Short mmCIF file of C-alpha atoms and ligand atoms in Angstrom, two decimals:
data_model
loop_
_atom_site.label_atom_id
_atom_site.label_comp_id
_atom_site.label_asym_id
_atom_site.label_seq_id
_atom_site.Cartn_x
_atom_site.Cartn_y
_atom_site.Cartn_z
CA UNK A 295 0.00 0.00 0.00
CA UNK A 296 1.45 3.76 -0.75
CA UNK A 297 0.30 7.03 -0.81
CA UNK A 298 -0.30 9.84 -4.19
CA UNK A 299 0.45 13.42 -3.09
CA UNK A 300 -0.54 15.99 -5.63
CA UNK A 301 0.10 19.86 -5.35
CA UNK A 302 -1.71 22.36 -6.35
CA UNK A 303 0.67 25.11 -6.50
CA UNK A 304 -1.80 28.30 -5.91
CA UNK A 305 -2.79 30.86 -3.30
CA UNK A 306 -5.24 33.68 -3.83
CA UNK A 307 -2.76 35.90 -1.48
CA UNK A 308 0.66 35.20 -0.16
CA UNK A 309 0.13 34.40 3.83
CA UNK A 310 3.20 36.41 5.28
CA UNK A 311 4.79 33.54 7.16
CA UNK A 312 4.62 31.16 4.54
CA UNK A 313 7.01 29.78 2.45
CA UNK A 314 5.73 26.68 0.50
CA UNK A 315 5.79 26.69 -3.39
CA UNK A 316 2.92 28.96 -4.91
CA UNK A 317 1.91 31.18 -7.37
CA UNK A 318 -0.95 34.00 -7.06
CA UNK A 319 -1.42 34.15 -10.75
CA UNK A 320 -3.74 31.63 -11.87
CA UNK A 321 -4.05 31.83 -15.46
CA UNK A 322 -2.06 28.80 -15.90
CA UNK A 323 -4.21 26.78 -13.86
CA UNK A 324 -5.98 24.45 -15.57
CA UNK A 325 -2.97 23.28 -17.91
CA UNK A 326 -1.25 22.81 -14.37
CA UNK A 327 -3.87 20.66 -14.00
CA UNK A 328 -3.80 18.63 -17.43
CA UNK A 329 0.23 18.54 -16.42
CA UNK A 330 -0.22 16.98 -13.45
CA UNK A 331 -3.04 14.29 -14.92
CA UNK A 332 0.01 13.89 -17.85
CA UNK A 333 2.42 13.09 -14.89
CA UNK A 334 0.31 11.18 -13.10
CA UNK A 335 -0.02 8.59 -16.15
CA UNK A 336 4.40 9.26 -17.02
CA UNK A 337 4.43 7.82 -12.76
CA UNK A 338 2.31 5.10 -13.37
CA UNK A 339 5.20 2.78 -12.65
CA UNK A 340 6.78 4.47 -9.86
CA UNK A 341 4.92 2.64 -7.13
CA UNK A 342 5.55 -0.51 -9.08
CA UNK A 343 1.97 -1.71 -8.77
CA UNK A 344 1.09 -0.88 -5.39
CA UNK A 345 -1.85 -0.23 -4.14
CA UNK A 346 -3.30 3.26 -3.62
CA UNK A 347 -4.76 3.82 0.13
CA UNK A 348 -4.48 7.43 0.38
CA UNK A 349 -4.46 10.24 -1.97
CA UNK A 350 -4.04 14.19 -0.73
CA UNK A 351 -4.40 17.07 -2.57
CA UNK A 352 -1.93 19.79 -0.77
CA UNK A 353 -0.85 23.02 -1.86
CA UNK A 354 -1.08 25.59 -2.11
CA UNK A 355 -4.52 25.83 -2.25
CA UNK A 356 -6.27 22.55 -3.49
CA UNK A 357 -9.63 24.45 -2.71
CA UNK A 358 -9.68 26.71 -5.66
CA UNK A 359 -9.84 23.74 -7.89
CA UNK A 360 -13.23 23.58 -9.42
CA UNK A 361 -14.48 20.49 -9.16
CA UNK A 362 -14.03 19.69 -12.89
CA UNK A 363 -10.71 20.16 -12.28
CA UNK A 364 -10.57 17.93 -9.71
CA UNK A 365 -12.57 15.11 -11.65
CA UNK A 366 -9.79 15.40 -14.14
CA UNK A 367 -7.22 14.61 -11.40
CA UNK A 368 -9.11 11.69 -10.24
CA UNK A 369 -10.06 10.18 -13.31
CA UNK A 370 -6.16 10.16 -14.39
CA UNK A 371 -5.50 8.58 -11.02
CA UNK A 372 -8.05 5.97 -11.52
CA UNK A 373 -6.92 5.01 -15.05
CA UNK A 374 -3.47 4.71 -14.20
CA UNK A 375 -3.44 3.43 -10.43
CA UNK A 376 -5.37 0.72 -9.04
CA UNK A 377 -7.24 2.55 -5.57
CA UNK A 378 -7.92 0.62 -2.13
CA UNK A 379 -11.64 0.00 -1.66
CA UNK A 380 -11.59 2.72 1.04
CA UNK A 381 -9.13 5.21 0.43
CA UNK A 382 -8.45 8.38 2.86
CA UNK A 383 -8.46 11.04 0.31
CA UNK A 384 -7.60 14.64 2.23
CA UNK A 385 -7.97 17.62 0.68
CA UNK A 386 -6.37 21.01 2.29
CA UNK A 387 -8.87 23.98 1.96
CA UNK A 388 -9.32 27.52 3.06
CA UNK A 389 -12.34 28.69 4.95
CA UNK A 390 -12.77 31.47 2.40
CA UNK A 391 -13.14 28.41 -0.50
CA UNK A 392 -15.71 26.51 1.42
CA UNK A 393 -19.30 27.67 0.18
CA UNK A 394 -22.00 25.20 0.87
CA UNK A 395 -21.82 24.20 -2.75
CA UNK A 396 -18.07 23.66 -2.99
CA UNK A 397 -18.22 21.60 -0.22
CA UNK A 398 -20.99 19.42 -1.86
CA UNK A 399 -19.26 18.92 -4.95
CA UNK A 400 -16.10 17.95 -2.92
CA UNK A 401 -17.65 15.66 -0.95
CA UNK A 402 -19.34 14.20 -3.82
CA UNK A 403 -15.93 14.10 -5.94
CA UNK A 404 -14.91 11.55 -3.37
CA UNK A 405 -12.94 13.78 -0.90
CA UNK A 406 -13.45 12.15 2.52
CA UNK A 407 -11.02 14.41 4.53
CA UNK A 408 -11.03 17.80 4.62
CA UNK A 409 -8.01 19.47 6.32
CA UNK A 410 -8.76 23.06 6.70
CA UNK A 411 -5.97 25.98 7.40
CA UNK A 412 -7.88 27.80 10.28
CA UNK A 413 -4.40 29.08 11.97
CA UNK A 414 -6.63 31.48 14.35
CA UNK A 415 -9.87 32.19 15.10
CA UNK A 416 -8.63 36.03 16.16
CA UNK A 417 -9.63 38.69 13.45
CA UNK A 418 -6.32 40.70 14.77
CA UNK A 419 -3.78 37.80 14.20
CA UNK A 420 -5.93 35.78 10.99
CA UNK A 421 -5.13 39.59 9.81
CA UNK A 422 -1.64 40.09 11.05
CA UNK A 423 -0.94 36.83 9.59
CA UNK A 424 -2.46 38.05 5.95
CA UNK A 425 -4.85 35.51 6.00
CA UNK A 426 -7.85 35.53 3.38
CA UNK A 427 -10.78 34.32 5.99
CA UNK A 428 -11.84 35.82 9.37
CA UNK A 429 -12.80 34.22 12.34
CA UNK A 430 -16.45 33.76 11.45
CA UNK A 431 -15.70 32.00 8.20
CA UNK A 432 -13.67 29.69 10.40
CA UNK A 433 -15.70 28.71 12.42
CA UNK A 434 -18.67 28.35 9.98
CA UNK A 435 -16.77 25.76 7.40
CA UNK A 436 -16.60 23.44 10.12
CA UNK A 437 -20.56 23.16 10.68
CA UNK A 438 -21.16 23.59 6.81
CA UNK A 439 -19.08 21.12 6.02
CA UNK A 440 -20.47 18.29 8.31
CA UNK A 441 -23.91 19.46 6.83
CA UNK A 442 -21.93 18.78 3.24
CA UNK A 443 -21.36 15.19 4.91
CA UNK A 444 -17.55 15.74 6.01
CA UNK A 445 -16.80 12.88 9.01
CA UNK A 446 -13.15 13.44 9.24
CA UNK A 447 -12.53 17.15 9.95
CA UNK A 448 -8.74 18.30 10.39
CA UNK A 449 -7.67 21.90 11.32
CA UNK A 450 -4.43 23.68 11.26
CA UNK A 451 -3.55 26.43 13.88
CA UNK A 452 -0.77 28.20 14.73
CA UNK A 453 1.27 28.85 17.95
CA UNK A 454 4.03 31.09 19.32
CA UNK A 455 3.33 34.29 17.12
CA UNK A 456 5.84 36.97 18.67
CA UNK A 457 4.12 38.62 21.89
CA UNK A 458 1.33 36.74 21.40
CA UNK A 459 0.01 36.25 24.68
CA UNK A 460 -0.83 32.32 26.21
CA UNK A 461 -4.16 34.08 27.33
CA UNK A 462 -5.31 34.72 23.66
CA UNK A 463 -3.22 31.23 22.36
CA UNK A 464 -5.63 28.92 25.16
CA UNK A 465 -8.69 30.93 23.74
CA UNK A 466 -7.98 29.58 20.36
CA UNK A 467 -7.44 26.17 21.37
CA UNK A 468 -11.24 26.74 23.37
CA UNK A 469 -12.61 27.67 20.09
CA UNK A 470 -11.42 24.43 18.07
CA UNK A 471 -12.47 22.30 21.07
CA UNK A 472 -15.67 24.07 20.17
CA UNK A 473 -16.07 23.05 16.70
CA UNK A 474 -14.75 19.65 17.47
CA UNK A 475 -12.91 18.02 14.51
CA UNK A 476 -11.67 14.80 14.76
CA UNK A 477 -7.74 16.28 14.37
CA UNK A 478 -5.63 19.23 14.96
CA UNK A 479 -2.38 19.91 13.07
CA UNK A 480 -0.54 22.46 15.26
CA UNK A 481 2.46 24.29 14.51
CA UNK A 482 5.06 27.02 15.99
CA UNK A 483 5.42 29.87 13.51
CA UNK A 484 8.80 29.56 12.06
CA UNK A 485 10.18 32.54 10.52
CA UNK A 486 10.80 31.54 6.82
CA UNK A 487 13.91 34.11 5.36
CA UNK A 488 11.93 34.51 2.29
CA UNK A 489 8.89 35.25 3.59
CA UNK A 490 7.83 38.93 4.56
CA UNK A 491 8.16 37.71 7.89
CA UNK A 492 11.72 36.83 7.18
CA UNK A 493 12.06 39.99 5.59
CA UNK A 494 10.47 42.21 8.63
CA UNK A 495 12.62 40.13 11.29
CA UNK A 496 15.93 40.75 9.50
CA UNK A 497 14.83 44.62 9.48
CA UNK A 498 14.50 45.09 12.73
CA UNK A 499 10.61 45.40 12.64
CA UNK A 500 9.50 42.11 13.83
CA UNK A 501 10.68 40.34 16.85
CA UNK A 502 12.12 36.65 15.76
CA UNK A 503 10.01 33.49 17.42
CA UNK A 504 10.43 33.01 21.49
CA UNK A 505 11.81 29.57 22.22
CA UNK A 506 9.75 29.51 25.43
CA UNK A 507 6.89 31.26 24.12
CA UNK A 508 6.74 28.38 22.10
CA UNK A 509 7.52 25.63 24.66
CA UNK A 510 4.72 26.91 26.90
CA UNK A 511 1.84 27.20 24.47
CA UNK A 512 2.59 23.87 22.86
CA UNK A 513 2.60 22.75 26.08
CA UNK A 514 -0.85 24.39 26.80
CA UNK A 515 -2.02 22.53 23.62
CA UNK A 516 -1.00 19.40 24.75
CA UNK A 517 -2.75 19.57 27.61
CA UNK A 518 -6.15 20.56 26.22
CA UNK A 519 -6.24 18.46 24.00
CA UNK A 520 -5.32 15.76 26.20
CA UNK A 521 -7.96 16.70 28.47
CA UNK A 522 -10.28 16.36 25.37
CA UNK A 523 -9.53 12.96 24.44
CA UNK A 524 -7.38 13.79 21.75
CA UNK A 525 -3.94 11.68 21.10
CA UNK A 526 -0.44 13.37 20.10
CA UNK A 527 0.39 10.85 18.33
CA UNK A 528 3.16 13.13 16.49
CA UNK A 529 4.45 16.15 18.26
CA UNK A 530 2.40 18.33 16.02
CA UNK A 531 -0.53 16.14 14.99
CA UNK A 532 -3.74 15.24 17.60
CA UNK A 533 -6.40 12.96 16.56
CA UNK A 534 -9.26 11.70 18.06
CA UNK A 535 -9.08 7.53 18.45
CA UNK A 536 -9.13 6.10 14.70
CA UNK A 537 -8.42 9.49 13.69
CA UNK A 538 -4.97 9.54 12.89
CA UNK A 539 -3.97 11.00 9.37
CA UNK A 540 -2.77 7.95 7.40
CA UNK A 541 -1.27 9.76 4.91
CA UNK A 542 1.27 11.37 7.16
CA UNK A 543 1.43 8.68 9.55
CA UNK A 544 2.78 6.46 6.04
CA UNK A 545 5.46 9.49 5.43
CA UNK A 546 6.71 8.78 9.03
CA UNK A 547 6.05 4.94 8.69
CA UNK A 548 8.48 5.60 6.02
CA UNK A 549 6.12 3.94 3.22
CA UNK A 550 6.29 4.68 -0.39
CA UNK A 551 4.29 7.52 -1.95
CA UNK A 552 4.28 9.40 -5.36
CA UNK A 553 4.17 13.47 -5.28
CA UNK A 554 3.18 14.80 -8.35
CA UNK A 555 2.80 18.56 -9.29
CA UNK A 556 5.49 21.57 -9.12
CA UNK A 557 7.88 21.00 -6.08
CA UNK A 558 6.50 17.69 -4.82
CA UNK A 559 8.75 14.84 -3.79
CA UNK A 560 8.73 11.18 -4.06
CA UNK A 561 10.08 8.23 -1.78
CA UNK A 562 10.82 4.71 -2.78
CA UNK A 563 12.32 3.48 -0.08
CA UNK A 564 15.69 3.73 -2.06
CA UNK A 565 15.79 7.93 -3.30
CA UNK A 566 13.67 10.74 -3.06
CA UNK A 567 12.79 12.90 -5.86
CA UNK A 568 12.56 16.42 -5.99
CA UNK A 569 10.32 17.92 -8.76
CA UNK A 570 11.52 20.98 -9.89
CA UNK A 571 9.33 24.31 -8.00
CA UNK A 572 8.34 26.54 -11.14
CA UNK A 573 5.45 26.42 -12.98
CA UNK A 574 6.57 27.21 -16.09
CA UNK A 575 9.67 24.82 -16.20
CA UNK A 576 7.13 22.02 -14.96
CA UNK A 577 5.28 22.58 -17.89
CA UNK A 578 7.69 22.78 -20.37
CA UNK A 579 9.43 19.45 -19.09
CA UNK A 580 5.98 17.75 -19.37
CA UNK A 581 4.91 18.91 -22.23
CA UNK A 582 8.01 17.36 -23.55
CA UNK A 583 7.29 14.02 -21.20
CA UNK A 584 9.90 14.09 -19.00
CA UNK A 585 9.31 14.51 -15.22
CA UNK A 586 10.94 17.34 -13.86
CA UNK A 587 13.03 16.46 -10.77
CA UNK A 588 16.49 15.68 -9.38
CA UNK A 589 17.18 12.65 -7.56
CA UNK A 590 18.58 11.88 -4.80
CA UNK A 591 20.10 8.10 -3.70
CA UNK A 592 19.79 7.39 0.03
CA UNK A 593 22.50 6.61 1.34
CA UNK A 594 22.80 3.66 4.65
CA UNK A 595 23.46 6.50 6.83
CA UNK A 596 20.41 8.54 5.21
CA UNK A 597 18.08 6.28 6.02
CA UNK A 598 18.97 5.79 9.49
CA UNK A 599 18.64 9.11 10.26
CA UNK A 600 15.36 9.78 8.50
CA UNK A 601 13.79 6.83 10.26
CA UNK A 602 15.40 8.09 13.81
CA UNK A 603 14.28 11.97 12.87
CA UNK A 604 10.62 10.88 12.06
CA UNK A 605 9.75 8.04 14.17
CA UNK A 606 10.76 9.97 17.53
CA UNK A 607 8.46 12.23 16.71
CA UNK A 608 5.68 9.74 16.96
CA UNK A 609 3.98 8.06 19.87
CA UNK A 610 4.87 4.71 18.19
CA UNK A 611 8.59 5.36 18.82
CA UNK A 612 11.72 3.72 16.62
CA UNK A 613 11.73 0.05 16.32
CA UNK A 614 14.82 -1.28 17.26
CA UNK A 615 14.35 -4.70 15.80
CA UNK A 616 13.72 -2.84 12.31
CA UNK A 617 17.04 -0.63 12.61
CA UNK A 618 18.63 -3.80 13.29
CA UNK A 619 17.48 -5.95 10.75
CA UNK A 620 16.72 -3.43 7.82
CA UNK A 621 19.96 -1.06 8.93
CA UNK A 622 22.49 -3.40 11.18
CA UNK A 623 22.42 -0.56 13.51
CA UNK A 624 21.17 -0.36 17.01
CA UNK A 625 20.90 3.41 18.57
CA UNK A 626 21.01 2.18 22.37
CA UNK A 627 24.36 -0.12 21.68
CA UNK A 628 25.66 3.17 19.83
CA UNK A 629 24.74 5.62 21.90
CA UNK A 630 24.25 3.87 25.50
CA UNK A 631 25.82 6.47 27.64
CA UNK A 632 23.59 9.25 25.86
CA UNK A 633 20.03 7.50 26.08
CA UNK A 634 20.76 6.53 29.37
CA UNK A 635 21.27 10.18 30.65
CA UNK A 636 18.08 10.69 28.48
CA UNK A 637 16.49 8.18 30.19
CA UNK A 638 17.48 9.56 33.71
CA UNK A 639 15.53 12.65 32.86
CA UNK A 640 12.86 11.23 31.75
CA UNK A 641 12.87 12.14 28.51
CA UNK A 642 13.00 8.53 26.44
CA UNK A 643 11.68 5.10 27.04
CA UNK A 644 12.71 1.42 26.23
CA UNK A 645 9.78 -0.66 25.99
CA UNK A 646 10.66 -4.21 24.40
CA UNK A 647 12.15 -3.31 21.10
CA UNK A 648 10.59 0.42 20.70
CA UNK A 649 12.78 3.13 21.72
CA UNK A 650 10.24 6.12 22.52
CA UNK A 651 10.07 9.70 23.75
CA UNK A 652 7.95 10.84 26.49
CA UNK A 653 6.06 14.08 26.70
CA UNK A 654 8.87 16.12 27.91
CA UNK A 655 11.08 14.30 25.03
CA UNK A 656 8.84 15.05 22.59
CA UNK A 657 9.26 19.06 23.35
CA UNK A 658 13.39 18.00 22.33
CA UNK A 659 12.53 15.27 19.16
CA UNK A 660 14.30 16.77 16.79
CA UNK A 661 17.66 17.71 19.02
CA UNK A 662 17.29 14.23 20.49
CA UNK A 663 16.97 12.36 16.98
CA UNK A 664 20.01 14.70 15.92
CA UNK A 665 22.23 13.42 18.38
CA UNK A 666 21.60 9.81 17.91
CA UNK A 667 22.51 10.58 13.97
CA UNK A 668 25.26 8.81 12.35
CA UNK A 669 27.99 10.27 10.84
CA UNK A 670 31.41 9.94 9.54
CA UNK A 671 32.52 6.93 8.13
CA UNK A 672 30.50 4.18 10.46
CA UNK A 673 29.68 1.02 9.08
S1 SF4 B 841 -0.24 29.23 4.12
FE1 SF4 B 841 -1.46 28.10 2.63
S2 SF4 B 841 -2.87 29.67 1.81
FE2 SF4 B 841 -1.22 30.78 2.81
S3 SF4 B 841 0.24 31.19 1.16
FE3 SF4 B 841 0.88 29.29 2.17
S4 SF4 B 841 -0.01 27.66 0.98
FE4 SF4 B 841 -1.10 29.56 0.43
#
C-alpha cells in the first residue's frame, strides 16, 4: 500500500509567514492541472503496482480547484493506479473556498477528509498573519461542512506568534475544542527568510520566534487536547481515536508515496525525488514528457537518520528490531551512555524493542533524533 500526493501550486494571497511553493497568478491553472493528470499517467510505474490507500491534494490551495478540475485529477489517477476500496483522500482547503456548494461537490468528488488551514480564530492575528478568511468563516466551514457530509474534519492552527500572549493562544485552542474536529495539526510559527516575515525580522521590525513562548503554548495545547480525548500521536498532529492521518502517519512509517505537481517529492524506499518548484519549467518538461526532478540516492546512513528523525516524533517510537534488521544498527548499543542520561531525565523510554520519547522528550525530538545521527565513516 502507498500514498499519491498531488500539489496544487496556488494561493489567492501570499500568507506572510509562509514559504511553501505557490503562485498568485492563476491563469495557468488548468494546464497545471492537465500537467499533473500527464504526470500522473508518465508515474504510473513508480509505485511498481502498489496499491493506492491514500491520496491528498496539498498546496497551495487545493480548494480553488473547481471540481471539474478535480474530476480530471481523479479520473487520471483511476486510469493509471489501481485505488484501495476505502481510500483516505484529504484535501487542504481555506475557509474562504468553502461555500456550501463547494463543499458538496467535494464531498461528492470523493474527498473524505477535509483538512482546513484555520491558523486562528482572532480577526487581529488571521489579519496580522495576511490571512484571506476571518474568524467567522472559520468557524462556519466546520458546521457547513459536516452538513456537506464531512466525518473526518482536520484543522491547522498556529502557535508562538511573537508577543502573542498564552491568554489569547488557550482561547484559540477553546474555540477548536468548540467546533470539534476529529484532528488538529498544530504548529510554531517559524520565521521563513523569504517570507515577509523573514524579511520584517531581519529589518528590525519584527521580533524573531520566542523559544519559550513556544515551549509553553505547545505545552498548553497538549494539555487541552489531552484533556479532550485527543492523542499526540506526532508532536504536532492530535487525533481523536481512529483518527490519525494515514497519509502522514505512512510518510513517518516511512512507506512509499508518489508526489506529483510543481515541487513535490517522491520516496521509494531507495531515493527521493525532488520535482523541480516553477510552474513554467514544470510545464515545459511535461509537455516534452519528461518529469521534472532531481534525484537523490539514500544513502545507509540517510536512512537511518530519516527513520530516527521521524519516528521519535511519533507516539509509536523507533523500532529497534527494524534498525537492526533493515539497517544493522542499534541506537542504544551506539549511543548507550547518551540515552541513558536521556532516560534519567525522563525524557526517552525502552519498551521491548521500541525506543520512545515521552512528553517532555517530545518538546526535544528533533535535538534528540540529531544526536543519535550517524555520521562519519560508520559502518
Ligand atoms: S499558508 Fe497556505 S494559503 Fe497561505 S500562502 Fe501558504 S499555501 Fe497559500
Amino acid at each position: 500500500m502507498a500514498g499519491l500526493y498531488i500539489h496544487i501550486p496556488f494561493c489567492k494571497q501570499a500568507c506572510y509567514y509562509c514559504d511553501f511553493f505557490f503562485s498568485t497568478n492563476q491563469e495557468q491553472r488548468l494546464e497545471i492541472v492537465r500537467a499533473i493528470t500527464s504526470e500522473i499517467a508518465l508515474q504510473k510505474d513508480y509505485l511498481d503496482g502498489e496499491i493506492l490507500e491514500t491520496i491528498y491534494f496539498g498546496g497551495g490551495t487545493p480548494s480553488i480547484l473547481m471540481p471539474s478540475e478535480l474530476n480530471e485529477i481523479f479520473e487520471a489517477v483511476h486510469r493509471n493506479f489501481a485505488v484501495s476500496d476505502r481510500p483516505e483522500v484529504t484535501l487542504e482547503a481555506n475557509p474562504d473556498d468553502l461555500t456550501n456548494k463547494k463543499l458538496e461537490a467535494l464531498h461528492d468528488a470523493g474527498i473524505n477528509r477535509l483538512s482546513v488551514g484555520i491558523q486562528s480564530f482572532d480577526d487581529s492575528v488571521l489579519k496580522s498573519l495576511n490571512r484571506a478568511h476571518d474568524n467567522l468563516m472559520a468557524r462556519c466551514c466546520v458546521e457547513d461542512a459536516r452538513k456537506a457530509g464531512f466525518e473526518n474534519i482536520s484543522i491547522d492552527l498556529i502557535y508562538a506568534i511573537p508577543q502573542r500572549p498564552d491568554e489569547d493562544w488557550q482561547k484559540d485552542i477553546n474555540h477548536a475544542l468548540e467546533i470539534n474536529p476529529e484532528h488538529i495539526s498544530s504548529y510554531s510559527l517559524t520565521i521563513e527568510e523569504k517570507t515577509a516575515f523573514g524579511k520584517w525580522t531581519k529589518q528590525g521590525k519584527m521580533k524573531p520566534v520566542d523559544d519559550d513562548l513556544s515551549a509553553r503554548q505547545l505545552s498548553l495545547l497538549i494539555d487541552s487536547l489531552e484533556s479532550a480525548n485527543y492523542e499526540q500521536y506526532e508532536v504536532s498532529n492530535f487525533s481523536k481515536p481512529g483518527f490519525q492521518s494515514m497519509h502522514n502517519s505512512n510518510y513517518w512509517k516511512s512507506k512509499k508515496y508518489l508526489g506529483v505537481g510543481p515541487s513535490a517529492h517522491s520516496y521509494n524506499g531507495e531515493s527521493r525525488q525532488y520535482n523541480v518548484s516553477n510552474n513554467a519549467s514544470y510545464l515545459r518538461s511535461i509537455q516534452q514528457e519528461k518529469i521534472p526532478c532531481t534525484l537523490e540516492v539514500l544513502t545507509k546512513h540517510d536512512k537511518i537518520n530519516e527513520y530516527l528523525l521521524t519516528t521519535l516524533r511519533t507516539s509509536w517510537g523507533a523500532d529497534l528490531k527494524i534498525m537492526r534488521e533493515k539497517f544493522f544498527f542499534d541506537p542504544i548499543k551506539e549511543n548507550y551512555d547518551y540515552i541513558q542520561s536521556l532516560h534519567g531525565k525522563g525524557l526517552i523510554v525502552v519498551e521491548g524493542d521500541i525506543l520512545k520519547l515521552t512528553r517532555n522528550g517530545r518538546f526535544l525530538a528533533d535535538k534528540i533524533a540529531s544526536d543519535l545521527f550517524v555520521v562519519g565513516d560508520w559502518e
